[in-house]
GROMACS .gro file of N, CA, C and O in nm:
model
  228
    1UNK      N    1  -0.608   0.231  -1.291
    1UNK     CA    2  -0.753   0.215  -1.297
    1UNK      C    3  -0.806   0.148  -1.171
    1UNK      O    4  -0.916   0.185  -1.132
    2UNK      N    5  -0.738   0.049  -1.099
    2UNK     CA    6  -0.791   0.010  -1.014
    2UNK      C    7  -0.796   0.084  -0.884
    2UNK      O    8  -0.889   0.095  -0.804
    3UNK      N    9  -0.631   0.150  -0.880
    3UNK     CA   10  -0.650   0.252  -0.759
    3UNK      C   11  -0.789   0.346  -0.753
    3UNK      O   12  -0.855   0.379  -0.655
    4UNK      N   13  -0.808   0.379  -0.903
    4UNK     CA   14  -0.961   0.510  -0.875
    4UNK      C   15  -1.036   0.416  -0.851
    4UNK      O   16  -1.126   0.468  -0.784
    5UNK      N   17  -1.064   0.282  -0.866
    5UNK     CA   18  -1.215   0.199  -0.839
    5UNK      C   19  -1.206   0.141  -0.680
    5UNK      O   20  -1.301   0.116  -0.605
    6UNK      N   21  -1.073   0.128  -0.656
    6UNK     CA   22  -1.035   0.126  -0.503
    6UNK      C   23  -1.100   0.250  -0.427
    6UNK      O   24  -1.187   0.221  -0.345
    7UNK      N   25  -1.072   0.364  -0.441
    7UNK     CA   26  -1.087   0.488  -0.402
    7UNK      C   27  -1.215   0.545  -0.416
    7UNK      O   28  -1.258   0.627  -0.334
    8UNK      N   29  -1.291   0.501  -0.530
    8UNK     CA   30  -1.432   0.500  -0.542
    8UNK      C   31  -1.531   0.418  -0.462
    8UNK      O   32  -1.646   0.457  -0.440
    9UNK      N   33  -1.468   0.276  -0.409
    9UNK     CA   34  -1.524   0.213  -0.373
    9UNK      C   35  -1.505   0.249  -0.199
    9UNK      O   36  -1.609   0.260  -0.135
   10UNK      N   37  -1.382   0.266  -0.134
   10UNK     CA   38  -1.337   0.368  -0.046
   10UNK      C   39  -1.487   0.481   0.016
   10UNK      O   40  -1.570   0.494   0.106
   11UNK      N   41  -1.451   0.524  -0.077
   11UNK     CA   42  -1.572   0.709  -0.068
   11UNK      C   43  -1.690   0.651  -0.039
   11UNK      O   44  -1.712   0.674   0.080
   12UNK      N   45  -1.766   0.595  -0.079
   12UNK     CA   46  -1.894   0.526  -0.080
   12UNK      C   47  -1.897   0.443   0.040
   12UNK      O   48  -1.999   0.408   0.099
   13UNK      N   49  -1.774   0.414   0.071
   13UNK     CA   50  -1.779   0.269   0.213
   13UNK      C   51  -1.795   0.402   0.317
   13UNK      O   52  -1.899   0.430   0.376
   14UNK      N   53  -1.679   0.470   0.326
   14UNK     CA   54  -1.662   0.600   0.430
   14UNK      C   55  -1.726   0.714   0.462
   14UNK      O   56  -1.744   0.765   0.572
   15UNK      N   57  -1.769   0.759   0.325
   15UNK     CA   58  -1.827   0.888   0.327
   15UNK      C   59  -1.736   0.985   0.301
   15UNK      O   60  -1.763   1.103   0.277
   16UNK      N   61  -1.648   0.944   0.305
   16UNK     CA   62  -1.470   1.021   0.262
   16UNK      C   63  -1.435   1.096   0.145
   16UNK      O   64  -1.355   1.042   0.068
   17UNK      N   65  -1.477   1.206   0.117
   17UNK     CA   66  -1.463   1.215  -0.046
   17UNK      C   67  -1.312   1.199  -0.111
   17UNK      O   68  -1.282   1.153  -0.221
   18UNK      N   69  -1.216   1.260   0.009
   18UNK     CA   70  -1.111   1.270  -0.022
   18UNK      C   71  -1.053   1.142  -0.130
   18UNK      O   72  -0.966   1.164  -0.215
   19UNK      N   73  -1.129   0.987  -0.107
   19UNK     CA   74  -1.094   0.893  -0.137
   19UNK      C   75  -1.098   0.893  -0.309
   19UNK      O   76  -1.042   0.818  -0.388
   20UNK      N   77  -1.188   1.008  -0.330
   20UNK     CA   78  -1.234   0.970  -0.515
   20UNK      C   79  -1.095   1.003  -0.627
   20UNK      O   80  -1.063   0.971  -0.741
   21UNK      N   81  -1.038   1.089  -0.515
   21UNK     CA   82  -0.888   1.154  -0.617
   21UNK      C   83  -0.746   1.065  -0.598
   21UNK      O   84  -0.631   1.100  -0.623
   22UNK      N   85  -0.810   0.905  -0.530
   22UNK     CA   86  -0.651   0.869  -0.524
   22UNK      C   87  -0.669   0.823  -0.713
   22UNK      O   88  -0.568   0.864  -0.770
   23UNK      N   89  -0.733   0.778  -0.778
   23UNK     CA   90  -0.724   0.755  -0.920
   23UNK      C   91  -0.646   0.848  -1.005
   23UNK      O   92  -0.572   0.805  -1.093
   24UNK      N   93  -0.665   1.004  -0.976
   24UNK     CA   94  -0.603   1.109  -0.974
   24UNK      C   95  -0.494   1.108  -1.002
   24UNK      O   96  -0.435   1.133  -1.107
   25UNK      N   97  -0.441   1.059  -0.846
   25UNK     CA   98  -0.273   1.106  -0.860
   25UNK      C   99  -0.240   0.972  -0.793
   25UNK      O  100  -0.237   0.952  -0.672
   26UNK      N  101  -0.220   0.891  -0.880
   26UNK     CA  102  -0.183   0.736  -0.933
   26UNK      C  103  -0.023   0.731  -0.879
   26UNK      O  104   0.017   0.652  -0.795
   27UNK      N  105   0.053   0.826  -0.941
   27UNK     CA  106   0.192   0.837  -0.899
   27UNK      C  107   0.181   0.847  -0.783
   27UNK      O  108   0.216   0.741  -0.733
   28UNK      N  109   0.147   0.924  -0.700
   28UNK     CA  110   0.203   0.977  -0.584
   28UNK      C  111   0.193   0.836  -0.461
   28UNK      O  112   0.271   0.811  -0.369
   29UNK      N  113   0.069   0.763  -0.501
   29UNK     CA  114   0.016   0.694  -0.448
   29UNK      C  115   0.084   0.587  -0.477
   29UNK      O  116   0.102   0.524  -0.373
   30UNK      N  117   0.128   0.538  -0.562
   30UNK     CA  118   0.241   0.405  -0.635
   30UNK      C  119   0.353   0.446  -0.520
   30UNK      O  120   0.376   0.376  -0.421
   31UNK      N  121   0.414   0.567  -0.550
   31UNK     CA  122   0.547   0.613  -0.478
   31UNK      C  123   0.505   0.618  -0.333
   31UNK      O  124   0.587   0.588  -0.246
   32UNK      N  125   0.377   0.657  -0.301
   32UNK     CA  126   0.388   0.579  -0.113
   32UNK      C  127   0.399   0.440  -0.049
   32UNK      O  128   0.453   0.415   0.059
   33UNK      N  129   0.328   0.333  -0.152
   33UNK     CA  130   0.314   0.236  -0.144
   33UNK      C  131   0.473   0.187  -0.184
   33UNK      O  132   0.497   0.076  -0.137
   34UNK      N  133   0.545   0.225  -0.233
   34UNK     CA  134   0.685   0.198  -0.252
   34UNK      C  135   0.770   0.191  -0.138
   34UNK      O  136   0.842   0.096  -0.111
   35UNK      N  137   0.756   0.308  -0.065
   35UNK     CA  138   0.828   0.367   0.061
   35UNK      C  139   0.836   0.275   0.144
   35UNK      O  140   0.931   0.207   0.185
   36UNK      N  141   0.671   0.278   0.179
   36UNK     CA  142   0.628   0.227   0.284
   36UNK      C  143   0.731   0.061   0.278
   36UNK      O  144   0.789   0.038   0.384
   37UNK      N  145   0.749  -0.032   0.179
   37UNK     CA  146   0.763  -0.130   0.155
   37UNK      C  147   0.908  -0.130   0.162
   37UNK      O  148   0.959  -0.209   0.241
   38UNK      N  149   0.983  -0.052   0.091
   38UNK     CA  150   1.129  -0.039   0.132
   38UNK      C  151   1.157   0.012   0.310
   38UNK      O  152   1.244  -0.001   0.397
   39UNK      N  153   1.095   0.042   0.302
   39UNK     CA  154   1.102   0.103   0.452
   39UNK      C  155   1.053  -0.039   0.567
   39UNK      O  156   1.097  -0.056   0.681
   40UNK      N  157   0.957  -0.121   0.497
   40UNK     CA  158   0.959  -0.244   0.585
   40UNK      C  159   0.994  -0.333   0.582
   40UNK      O  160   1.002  -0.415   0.673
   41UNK      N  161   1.042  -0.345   0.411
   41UNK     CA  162   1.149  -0.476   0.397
   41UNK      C  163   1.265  -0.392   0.355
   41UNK      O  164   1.297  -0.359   0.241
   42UNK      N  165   1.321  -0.361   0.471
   42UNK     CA  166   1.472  -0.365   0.446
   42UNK      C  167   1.558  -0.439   0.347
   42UNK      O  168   1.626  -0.389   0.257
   43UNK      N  169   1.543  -0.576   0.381
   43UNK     CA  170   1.653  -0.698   0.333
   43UNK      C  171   1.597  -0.775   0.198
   43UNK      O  172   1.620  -0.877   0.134
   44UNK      N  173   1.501  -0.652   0.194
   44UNK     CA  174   1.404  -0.716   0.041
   44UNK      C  175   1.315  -0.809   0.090
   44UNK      O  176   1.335  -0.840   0.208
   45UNK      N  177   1.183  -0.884   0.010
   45UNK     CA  178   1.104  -0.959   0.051
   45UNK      C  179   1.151  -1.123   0.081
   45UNK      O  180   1.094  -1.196   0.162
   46UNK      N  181   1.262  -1.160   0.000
   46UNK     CA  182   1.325  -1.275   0.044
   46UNK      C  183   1.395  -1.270   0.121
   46UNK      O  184   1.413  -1.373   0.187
   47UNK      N  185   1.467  -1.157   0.152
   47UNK     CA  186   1.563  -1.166   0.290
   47UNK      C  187   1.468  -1.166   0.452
   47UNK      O  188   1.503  -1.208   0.563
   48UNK      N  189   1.366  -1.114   0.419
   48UNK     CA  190   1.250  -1.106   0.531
   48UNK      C  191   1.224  -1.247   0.527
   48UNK      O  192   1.243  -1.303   0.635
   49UNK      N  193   1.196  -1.301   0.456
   49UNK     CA  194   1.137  -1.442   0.466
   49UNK      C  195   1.206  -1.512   0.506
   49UNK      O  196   1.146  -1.590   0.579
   50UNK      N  197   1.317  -1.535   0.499
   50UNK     CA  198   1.460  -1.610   0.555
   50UNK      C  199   1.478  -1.575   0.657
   50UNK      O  200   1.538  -1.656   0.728
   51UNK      N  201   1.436  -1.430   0.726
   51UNK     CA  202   1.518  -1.375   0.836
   51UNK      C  203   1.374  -1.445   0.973
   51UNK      O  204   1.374  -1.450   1.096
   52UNK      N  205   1.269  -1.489   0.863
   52UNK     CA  206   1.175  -1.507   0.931
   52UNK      C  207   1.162  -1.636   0.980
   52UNK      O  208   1.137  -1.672   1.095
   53UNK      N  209   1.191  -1.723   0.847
   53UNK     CA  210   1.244  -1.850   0.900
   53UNK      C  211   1.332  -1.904   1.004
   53UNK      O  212   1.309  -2.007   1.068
   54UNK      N  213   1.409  -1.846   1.014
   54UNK     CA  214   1.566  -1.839   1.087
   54UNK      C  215   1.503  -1.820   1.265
   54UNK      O  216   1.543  -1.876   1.367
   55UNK      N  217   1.396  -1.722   1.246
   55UNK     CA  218   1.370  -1.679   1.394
   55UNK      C  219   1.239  -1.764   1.407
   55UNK      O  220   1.184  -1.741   1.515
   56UNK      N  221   1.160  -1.869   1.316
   56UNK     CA  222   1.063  -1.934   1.346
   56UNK      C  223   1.163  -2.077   1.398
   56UNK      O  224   1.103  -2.181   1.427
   57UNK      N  225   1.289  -2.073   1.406
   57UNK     CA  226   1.370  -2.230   1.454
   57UNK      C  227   1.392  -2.222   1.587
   57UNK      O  228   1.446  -2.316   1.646
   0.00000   0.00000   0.00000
């Protein structure tokens, strides 16, 4: 529900219609937002944080 009020709110900011159908297809959109996140935390979100610490010494 929030993705379509995201996406609604989206369309109206942009002019974008494309934005009104992420509510739509909820999955597809969960499963990018997944990717994307495995794909940037490798080492998981605590191993990033550690790996972050480690290089803030």
């Amino acid at each position: 529900n929030k993705l379509g009020d995201l996406g609604n709110w989206l369309a109206t900011l942009t002019n974008v219609e494309w934005f009104r159908t992420i509510g739509e297809s909820v999955t597809i959109v969960t499963g990018f937002i997944f990717i994307i996140c495995v794909l940037a935390f490798r080492r998981g979100i605590v191993g990033e944080l550690v790996a972050l610490g480690k290089r803030a010494r």
